Coordinates of C-alpha atoms (C1' of nucleotides) in Angstrom, one line a residue:
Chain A
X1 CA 87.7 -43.7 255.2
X2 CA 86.1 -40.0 256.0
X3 CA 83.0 -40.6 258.0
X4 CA 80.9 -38.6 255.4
X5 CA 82.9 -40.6 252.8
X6 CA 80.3 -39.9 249.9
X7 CA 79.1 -43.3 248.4
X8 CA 77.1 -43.2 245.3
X9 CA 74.4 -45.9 244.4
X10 CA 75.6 -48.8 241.8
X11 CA 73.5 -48.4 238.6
X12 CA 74.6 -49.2 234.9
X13 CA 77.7 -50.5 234.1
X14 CA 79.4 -50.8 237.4
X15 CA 76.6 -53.4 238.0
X16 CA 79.5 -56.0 237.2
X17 CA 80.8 -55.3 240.4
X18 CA 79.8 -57.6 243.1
X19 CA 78.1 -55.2 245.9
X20 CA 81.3 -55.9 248.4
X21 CA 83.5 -55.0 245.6
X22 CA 81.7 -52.2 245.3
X23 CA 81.4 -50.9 248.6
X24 CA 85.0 -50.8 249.0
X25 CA 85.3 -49.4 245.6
X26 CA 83.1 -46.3 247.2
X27 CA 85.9 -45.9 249.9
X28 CA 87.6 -44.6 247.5
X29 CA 85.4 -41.7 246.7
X30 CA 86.5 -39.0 248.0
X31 CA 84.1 -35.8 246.6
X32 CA 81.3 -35.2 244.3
X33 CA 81.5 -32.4 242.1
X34 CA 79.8 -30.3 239.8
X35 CA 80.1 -29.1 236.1
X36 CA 77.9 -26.9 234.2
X37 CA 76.6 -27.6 231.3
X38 CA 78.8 -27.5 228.2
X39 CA 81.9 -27.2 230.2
X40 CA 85.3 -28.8 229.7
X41 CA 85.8 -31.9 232.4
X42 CA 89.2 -32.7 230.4
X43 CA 91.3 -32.3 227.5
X44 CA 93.2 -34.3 225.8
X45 CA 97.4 -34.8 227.2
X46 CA 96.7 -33.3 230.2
X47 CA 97.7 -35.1 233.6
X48 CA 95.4 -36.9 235.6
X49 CA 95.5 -38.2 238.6
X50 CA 91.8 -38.9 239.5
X51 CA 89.2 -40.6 238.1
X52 CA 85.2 -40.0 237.9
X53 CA 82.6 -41.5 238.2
X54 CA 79.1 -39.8 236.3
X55 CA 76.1 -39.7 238.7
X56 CA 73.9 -37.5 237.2
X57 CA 74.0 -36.0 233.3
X58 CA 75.6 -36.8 230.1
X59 CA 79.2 -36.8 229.3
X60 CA 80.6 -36.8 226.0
X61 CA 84.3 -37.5 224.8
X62 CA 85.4 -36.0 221.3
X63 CA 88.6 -36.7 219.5
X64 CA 90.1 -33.4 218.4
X65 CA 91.5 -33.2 214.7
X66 CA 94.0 -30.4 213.9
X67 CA 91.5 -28.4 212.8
X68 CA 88.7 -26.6 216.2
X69 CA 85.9 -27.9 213.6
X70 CA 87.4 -31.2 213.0
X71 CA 86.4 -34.0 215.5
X72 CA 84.4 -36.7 216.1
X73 CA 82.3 -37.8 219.0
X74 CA 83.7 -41.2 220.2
X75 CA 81.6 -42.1 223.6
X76 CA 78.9 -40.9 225.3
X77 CA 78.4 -42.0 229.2
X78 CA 75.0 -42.2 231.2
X79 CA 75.2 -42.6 234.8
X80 CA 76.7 -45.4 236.3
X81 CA 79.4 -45.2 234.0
X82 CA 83.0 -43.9 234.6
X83 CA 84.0 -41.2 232.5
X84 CA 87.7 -41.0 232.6
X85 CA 88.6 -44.6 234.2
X86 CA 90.9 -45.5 231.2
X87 CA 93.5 -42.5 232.5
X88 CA 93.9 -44.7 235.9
X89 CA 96.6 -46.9 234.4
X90 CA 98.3 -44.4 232.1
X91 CA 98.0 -41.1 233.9
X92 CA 96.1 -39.2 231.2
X93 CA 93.7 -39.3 228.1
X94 CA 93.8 -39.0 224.2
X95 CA 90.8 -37.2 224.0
X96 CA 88.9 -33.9 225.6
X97 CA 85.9 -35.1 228.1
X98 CA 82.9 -32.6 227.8
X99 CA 79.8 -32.4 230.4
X100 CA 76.7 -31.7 227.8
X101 CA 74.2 -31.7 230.3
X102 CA 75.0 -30.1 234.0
X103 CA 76.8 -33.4 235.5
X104 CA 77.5 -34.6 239.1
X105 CA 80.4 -37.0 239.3
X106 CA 82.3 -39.1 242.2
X107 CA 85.7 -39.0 242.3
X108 CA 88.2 -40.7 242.7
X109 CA 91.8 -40.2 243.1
X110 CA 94.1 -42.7 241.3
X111 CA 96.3 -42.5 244.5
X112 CA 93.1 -44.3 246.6
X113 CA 92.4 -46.3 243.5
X114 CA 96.5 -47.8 243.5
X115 CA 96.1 -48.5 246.7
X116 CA 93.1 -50.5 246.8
X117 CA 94.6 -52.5 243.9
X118 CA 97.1 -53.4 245.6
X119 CA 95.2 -54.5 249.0
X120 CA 92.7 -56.3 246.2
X121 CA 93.7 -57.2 243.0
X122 CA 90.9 -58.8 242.3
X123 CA 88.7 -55.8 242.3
X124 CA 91.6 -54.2 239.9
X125 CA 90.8 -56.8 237.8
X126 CA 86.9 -55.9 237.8
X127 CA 87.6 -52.1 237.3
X128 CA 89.8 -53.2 234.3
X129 CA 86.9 -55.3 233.3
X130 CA 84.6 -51.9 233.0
X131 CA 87.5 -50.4 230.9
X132 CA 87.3 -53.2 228.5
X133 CA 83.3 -53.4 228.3
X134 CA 84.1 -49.4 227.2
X135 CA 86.5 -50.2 224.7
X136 CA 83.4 -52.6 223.1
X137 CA 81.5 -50.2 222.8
X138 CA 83.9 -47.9 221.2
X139 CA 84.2 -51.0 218.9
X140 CA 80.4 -50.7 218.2
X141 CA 80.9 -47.0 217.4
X142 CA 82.8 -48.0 214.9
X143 CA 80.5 -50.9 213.4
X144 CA 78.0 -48.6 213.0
X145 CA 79.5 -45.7 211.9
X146 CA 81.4 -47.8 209.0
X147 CA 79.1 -50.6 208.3
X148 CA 75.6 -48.4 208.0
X149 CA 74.5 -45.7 206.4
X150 CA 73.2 -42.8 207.9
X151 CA 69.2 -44.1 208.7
X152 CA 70.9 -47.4 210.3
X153 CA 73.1 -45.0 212.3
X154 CA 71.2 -43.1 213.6
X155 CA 68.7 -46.0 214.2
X156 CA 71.2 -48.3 215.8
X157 CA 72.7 -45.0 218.2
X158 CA 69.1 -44.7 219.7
X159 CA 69.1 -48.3 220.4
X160 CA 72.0 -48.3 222.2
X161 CA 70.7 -45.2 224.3
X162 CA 67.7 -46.7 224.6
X163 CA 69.4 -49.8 226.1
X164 CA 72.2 -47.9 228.3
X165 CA 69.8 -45.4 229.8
X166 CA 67.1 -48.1 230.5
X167 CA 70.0 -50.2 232.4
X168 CA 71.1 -46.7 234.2
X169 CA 67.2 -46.7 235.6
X170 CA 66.7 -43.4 233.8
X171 CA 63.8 -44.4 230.8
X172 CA 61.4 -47.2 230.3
X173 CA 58.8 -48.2 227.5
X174 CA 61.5 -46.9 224.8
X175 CA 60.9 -43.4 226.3
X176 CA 63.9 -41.7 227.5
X177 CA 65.5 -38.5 227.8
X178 CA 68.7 -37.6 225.1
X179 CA 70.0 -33.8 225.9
X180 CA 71.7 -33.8 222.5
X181 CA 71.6 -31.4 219.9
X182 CA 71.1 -32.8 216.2
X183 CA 74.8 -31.6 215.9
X184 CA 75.9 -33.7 218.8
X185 CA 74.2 -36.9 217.2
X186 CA 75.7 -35.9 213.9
X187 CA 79.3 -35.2 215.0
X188 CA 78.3 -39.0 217.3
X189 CA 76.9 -40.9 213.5
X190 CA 80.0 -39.2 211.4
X191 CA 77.2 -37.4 209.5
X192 CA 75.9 -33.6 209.2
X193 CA 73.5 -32.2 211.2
X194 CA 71.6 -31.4 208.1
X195 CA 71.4 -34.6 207.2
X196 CA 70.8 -35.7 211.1
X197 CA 67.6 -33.3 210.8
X198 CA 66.5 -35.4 207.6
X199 CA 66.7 -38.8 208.8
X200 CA 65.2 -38.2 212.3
X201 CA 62.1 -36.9 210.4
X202 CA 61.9 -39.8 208.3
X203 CA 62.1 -41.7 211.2
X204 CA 59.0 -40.4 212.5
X205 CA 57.2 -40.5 209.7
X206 CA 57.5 -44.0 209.5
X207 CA 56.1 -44.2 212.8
X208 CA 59.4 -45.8 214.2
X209 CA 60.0 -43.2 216.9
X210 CA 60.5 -39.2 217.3
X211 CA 63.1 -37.6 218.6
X212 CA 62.1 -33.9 219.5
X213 CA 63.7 -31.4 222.7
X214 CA 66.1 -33.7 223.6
X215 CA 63.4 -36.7 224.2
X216 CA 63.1 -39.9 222.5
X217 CA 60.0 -42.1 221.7
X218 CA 60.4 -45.1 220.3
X219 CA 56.9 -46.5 218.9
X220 CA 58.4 -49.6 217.1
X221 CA 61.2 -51.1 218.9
X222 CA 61.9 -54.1 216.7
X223 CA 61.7 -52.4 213.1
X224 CA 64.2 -49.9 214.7
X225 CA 66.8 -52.5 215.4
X226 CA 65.7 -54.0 212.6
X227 CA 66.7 -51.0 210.5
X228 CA 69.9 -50.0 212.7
X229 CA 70.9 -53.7 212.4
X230 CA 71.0 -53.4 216.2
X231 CA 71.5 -56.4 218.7
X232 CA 71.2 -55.8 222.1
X233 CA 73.8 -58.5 222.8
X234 CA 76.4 -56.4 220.9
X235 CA 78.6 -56.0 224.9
X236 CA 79.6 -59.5 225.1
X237 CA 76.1 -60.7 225.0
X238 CA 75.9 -59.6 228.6
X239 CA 73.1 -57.2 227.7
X240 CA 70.0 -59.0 225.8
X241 CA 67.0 -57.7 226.4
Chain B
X1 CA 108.8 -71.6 234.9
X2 CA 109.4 -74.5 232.8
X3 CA 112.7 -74.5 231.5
X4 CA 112.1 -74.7 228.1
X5 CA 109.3 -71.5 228.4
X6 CA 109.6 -69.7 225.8
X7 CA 110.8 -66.0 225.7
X8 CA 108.4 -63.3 223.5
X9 CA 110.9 -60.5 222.2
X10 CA 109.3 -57.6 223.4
X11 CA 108.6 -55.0 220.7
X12 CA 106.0 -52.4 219.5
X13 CA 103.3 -51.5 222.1
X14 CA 104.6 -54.0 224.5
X15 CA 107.8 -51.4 225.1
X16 CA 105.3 -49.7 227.7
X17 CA 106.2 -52.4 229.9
X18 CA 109.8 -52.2 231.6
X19 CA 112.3 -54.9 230.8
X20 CA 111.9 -56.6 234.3
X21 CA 107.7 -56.7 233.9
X22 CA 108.2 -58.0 230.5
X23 CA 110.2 -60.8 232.0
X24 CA 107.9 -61.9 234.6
X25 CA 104.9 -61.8 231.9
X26 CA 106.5 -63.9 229.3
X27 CA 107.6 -66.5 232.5
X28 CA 103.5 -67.0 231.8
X29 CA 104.0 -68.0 228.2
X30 CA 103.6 -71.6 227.9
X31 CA 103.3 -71.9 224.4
X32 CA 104.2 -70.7 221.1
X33 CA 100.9 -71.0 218.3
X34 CA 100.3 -70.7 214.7
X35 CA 97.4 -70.1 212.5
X36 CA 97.1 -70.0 209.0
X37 CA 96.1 -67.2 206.6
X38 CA 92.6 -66.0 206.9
X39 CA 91.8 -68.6 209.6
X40 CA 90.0 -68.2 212.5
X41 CA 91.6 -67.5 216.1
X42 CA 88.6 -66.7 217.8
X43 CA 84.6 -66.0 217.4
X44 CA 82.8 -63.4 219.3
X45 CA 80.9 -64.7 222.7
X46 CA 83.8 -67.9 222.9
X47 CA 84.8 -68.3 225.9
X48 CA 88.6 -67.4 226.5
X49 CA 90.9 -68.8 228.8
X50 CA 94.2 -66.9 227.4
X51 CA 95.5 -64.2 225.6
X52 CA 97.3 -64.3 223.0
X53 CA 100.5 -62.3 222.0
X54 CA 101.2 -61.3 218.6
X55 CA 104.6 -62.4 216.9
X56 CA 104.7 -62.6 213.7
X57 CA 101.8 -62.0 210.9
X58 CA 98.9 -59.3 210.9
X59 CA 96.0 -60.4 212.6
X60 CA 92.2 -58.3 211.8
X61 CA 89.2 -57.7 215.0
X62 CA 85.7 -57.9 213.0
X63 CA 82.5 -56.3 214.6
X64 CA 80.1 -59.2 213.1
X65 CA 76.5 -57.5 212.0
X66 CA 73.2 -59.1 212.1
X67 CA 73.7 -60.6 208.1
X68 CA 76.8 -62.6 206.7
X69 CA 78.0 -59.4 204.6
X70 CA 77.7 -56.7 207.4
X71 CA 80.6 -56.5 209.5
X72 CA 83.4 -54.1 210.2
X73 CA 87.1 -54.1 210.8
X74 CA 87.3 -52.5 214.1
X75 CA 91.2 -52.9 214.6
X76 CA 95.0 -54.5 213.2
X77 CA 97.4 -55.8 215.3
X78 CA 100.1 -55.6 214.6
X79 CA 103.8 -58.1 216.1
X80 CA 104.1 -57.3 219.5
X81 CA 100.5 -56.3 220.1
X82 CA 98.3 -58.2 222.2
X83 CA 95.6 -59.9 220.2
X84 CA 92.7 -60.7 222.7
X85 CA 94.4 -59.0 225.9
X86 CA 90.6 -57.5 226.3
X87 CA 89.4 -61.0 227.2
X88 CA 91.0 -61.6 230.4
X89 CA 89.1 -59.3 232.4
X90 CA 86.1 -60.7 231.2
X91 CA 86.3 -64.2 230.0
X92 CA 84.8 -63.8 226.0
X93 CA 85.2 -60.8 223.5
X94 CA 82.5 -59.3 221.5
X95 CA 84.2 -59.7 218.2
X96 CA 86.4 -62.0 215.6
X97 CA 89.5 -62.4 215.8
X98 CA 91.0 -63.6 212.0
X99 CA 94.5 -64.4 211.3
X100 CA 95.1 -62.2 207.9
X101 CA 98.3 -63.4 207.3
X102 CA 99.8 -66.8 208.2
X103 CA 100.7 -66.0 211.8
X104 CA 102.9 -66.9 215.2
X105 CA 101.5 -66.5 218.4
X106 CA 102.3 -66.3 222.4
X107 CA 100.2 -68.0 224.5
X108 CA 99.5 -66.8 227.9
X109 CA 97.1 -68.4 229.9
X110 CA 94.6 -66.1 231.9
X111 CA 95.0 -68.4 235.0
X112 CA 98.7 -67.2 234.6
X113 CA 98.2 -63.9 234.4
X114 CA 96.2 -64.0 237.7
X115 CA 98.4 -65.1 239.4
X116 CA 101.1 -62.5 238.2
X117 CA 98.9 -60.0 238.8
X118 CA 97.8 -61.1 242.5
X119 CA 101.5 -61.2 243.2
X120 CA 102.4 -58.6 241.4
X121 CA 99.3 -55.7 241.1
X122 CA 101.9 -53.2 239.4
X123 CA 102.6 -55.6 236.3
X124 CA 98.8 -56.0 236.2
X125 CA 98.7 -52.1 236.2
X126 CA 100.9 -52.4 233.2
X127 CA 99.0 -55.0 231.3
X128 CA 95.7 -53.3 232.0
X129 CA 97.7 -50.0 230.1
X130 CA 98.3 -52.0 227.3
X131 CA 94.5 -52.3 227.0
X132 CA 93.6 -48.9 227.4
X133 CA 96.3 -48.5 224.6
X134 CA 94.0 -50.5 222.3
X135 CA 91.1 -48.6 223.3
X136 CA 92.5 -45.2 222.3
X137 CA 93.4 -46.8 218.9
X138 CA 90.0 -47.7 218.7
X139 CA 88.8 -44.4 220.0
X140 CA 91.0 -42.9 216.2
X141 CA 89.8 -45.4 214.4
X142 CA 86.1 -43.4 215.1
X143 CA 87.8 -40.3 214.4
X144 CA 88.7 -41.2 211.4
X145 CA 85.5 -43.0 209.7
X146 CA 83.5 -40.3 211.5
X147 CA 85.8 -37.4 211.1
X148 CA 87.0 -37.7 207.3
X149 CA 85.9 -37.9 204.0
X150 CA 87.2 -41.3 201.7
X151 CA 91.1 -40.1 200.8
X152 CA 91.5 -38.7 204.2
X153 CA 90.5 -41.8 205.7
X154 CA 92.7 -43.7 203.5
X155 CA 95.7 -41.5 203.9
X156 CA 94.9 -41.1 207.9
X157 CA 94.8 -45.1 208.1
X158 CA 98.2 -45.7 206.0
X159 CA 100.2 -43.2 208.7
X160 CA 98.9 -44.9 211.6
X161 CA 100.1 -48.0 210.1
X162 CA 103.7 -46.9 208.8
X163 CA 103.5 -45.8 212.5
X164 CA 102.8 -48.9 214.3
X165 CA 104.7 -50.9 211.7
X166 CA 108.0 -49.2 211.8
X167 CA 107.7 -48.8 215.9
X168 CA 107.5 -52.8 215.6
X169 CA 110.1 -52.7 213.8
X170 CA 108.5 -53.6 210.7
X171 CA 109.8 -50.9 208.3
X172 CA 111.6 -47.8 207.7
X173 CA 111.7 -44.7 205.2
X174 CA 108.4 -44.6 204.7
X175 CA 108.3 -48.6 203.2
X176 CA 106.9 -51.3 205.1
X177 CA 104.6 -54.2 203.9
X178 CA 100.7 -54.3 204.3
X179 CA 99.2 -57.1 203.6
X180 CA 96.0 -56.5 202.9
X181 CA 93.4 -56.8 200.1
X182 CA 91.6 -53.2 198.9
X183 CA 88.4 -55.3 200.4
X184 CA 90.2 -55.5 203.8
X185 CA 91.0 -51.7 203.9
X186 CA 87.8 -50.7 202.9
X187 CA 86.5 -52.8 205.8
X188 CA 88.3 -50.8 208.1
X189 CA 87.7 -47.2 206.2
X190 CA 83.9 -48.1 206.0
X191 CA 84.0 -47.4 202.5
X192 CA 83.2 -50.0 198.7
X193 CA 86.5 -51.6 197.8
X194 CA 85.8 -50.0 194.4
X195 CA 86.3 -46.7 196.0
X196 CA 88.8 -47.8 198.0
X197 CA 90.8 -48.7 194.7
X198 CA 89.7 -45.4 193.5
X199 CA 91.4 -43.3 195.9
X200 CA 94.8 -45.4 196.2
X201 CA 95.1 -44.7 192.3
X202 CA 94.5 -40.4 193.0
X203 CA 97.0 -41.0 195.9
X204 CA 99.4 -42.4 193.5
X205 CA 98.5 -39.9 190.7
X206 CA 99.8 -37.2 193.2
X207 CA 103.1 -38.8 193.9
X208 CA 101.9 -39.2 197.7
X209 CA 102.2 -43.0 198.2
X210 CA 101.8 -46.3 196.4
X211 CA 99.8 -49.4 197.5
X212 CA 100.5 -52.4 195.4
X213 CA 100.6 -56.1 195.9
X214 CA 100.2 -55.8 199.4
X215 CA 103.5 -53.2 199.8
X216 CA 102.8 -49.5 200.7
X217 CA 105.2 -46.4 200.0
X218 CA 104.7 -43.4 201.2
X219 CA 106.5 -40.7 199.2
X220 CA 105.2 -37.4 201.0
X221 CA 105.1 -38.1 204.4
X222 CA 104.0 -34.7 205.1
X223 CA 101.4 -34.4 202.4
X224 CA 99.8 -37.8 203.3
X225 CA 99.6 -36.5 207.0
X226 CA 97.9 -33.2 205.8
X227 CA 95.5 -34.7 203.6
X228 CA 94.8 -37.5 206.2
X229 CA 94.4 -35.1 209.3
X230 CA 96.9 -37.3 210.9
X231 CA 99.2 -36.4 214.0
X232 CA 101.7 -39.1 215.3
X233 CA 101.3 -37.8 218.6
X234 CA 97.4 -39.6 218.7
X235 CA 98.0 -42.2 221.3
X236 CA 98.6 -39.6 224.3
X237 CA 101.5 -38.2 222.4
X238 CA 103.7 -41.3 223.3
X239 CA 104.2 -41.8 219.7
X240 CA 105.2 -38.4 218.6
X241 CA 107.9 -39.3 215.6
Chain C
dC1 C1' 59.8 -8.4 223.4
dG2 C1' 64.2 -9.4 221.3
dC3 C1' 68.1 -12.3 221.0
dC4 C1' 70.4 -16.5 220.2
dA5 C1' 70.7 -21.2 219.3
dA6 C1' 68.6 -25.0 217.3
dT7 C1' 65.6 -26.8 213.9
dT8 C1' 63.7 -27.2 209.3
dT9 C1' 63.4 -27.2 204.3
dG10 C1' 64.9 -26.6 199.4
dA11 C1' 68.2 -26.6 195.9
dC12 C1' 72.4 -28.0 194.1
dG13 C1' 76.6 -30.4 193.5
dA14 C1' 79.9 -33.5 195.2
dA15 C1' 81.0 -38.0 197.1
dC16 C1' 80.1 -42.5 197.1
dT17 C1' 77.9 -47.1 196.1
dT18 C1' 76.4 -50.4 193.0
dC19 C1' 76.4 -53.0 188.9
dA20 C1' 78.9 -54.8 185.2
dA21 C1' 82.7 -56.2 182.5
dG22 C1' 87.5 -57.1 181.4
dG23 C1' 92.2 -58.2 182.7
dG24 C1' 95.9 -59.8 185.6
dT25 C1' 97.8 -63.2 188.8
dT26 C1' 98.1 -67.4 191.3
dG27 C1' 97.4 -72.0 192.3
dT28 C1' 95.7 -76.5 191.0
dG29 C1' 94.8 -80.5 188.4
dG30 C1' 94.8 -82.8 184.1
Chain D
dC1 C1' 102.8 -77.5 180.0
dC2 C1' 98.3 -76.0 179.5
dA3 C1' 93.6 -75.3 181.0
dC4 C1' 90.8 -73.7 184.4
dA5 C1' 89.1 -71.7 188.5
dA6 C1' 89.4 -68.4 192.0
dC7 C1' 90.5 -64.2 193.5
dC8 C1' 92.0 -59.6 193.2
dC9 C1' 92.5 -55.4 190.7
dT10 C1' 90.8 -51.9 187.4
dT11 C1' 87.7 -49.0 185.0
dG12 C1' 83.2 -47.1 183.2
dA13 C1' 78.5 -45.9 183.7
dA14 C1' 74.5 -44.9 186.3
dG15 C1' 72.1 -43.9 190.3
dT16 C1' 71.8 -42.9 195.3
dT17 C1' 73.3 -40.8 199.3
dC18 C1' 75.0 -37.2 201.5
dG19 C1' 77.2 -32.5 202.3
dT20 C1' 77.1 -27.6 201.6
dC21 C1' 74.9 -23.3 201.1
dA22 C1' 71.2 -20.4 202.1
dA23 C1' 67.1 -18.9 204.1
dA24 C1' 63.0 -19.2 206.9
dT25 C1' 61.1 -20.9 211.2
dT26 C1' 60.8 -22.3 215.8
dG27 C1' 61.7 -22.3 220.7
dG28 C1' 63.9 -21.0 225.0
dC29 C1' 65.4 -17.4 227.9
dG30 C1' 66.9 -13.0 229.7

DNA sequence: CGCCAATTTGACGAACTTCAAGGGTTGTGG
DNA sequence: CCACAACCCTTGAAGTTCGTCAAATTGGCG
């Protein structure tokens, strides 16, 4: 290991690693780097051969359609969260990785990664495990985007913000920060942005929270899950407040 | 290995694993299962000590919502898929797992696969692809409630499974068998089963494909691609007939 | 200030859900 | 063999939700 081997704090999801796991996990790191904001991290089919993890911003991953204005938004990551972790076993990605936010990432080369493995399967098998806990939430994407309509979409998205940037340590009291655009959150629910515009200001006119310059508010926690049909247990019951 | 293990065939997405891996993961089989139509093979939160390998049958992954009547199909395996591979790096899933048809299962004990994988970190590598596999199906299964309107949706869904189906083997020339209700497919399109009906009679009104008694076929492979925004190439471009 | 992107609102039509009813098929028990 | 129930498919009618188009407004930033 370098001796000024960068080694980013454990926030978020890769809480599930035990701290010695971790730390040898951070051996790994090799570099933090920078990306503006709106700029491409990755696209889709192109070779990998390092992973990253997001330190500071938002990251969002689209799957393109034939079509440049046909795609959805299928993850979003908060800090704490790898970004691209799902290319370490297969070398690349189905779908373009965007920074929406300026974003500062640790990286990690799959080469270090392989190694490690090797040495410690066991921590393989707990960077596998944060792989999974992302595919359940891609699962929840698609709950909500094909069991509710567009209020309880919307609804149930901020609650899972509200939840994943409260476990990154970046909001409390239901007030966070959310850099998206109504677009973003519309091409995120599988609805238009017009139609984004109208629901959010239902929202707050029903006092159940406001969403205005890329902040959130939410004034009535429990009739907003109650309306997005939100559980916080929804990742394995591992998250339940 | 006991000598009477029995021996998977490997097909469909389990071809990402080399003949040799394959054999030292089925050694871990221990047991072959079966379930009955529309049973239960496993409830969200259960604790899981093994994964099961499809064989035979179609097996459904529901999202559960907060009500009886609010849930969503998030993904179909199909023979040679693993069912529940997800829950070995973590112990429980967040979802159902529902046998659709009658169905035949490999069992492979997660105590088994540990020890594979401390032995053997590469085969572990390979399983933990498999997974990430699943996740990028997941990750189209977004694009395509989010991304489409109700006939794309439909078409898009009926190409992926021609695709999956035939690659397991389970059809040709555009004719395989699907076994599901119109209410099953309009759990996974997020859309009524009355519209769901709906669009399969346009579809068949414009010569594209037929869905009857739970046998699709597809007529205009090209057209039903167009209209359902669907390229083969989707998981990483592995799958690019 | 002036530009550009994002937000906001109205109007309209299209897409979709819900409700309701009828018909077909299958399996089961008398 | 028939009657019946259960389930699925099919269609119509009516109402709601949502997307598109268009235009005005706001807000950030050089």
């Amino acid at each position: 290991m370098p001796p000024n081997n960068p080694r980013p704090v454990q926030q978020g999801l890769s809480c599930r690693l035990t701290p010695d796991e971790w730390s040898r996990v951070s051996d790994c790191c090799t570099e933090i780097r920078q990306f503006p904001a709106k700029s491409a991290i990755s696209r889709k089919g192109e070779p990998l051969d390092e992973s990253l993890l997001l330190l500071g911003g938002i990251v969002g991953r689209h799957v393109p359609g034939p079509h440049r204005d046909l795609r959805e938004m299928v993850a979003i990551e908060v800090p704490g969260d790898f970004v691209d972790l799902h290319s370490f076993p297969i070398g690349s990605l189905d779908h373009d990785v965007t920074a929406i936010t300026a974003v500062r990432v640790a990286v990690y080369p799959h080469s270090a990664l392989r190694r490690l493995m090797r040495e410690s399967p066991d921590i393989g098998l707990s960077l596998w495990a944060l792989t999974v806990m992302d595919a359940a939430i891609h699962r929840y994407w698609s709950f909500r985007i094909g069991a509710l309509r567009a209020t309880g979409r919307v609804a149930n998205f901020l609650c899972e913000m509200e939840l994943r940037l409260r476990r990154a340590g970046l909001g409390e009291d239901g007030k966070f920060d959310l850099p998206l655009t109504q677009s973003d959150l519309g091409e995120a629910c599988g609805m238009s942005a017009v139609h984004v515009n109208r629901v959010i200001r239902d929202l707050r006119a029903a006092g159940y929270c406001t969403f205005r310059a890329g902040r959130v508010e939410i004034h009535d926690m429990a009739k907003l899950r109650e309306i997005g049909s939100f559980e916080p247990g929804f990742l394995f019951g591992h998250w339940s407040d």
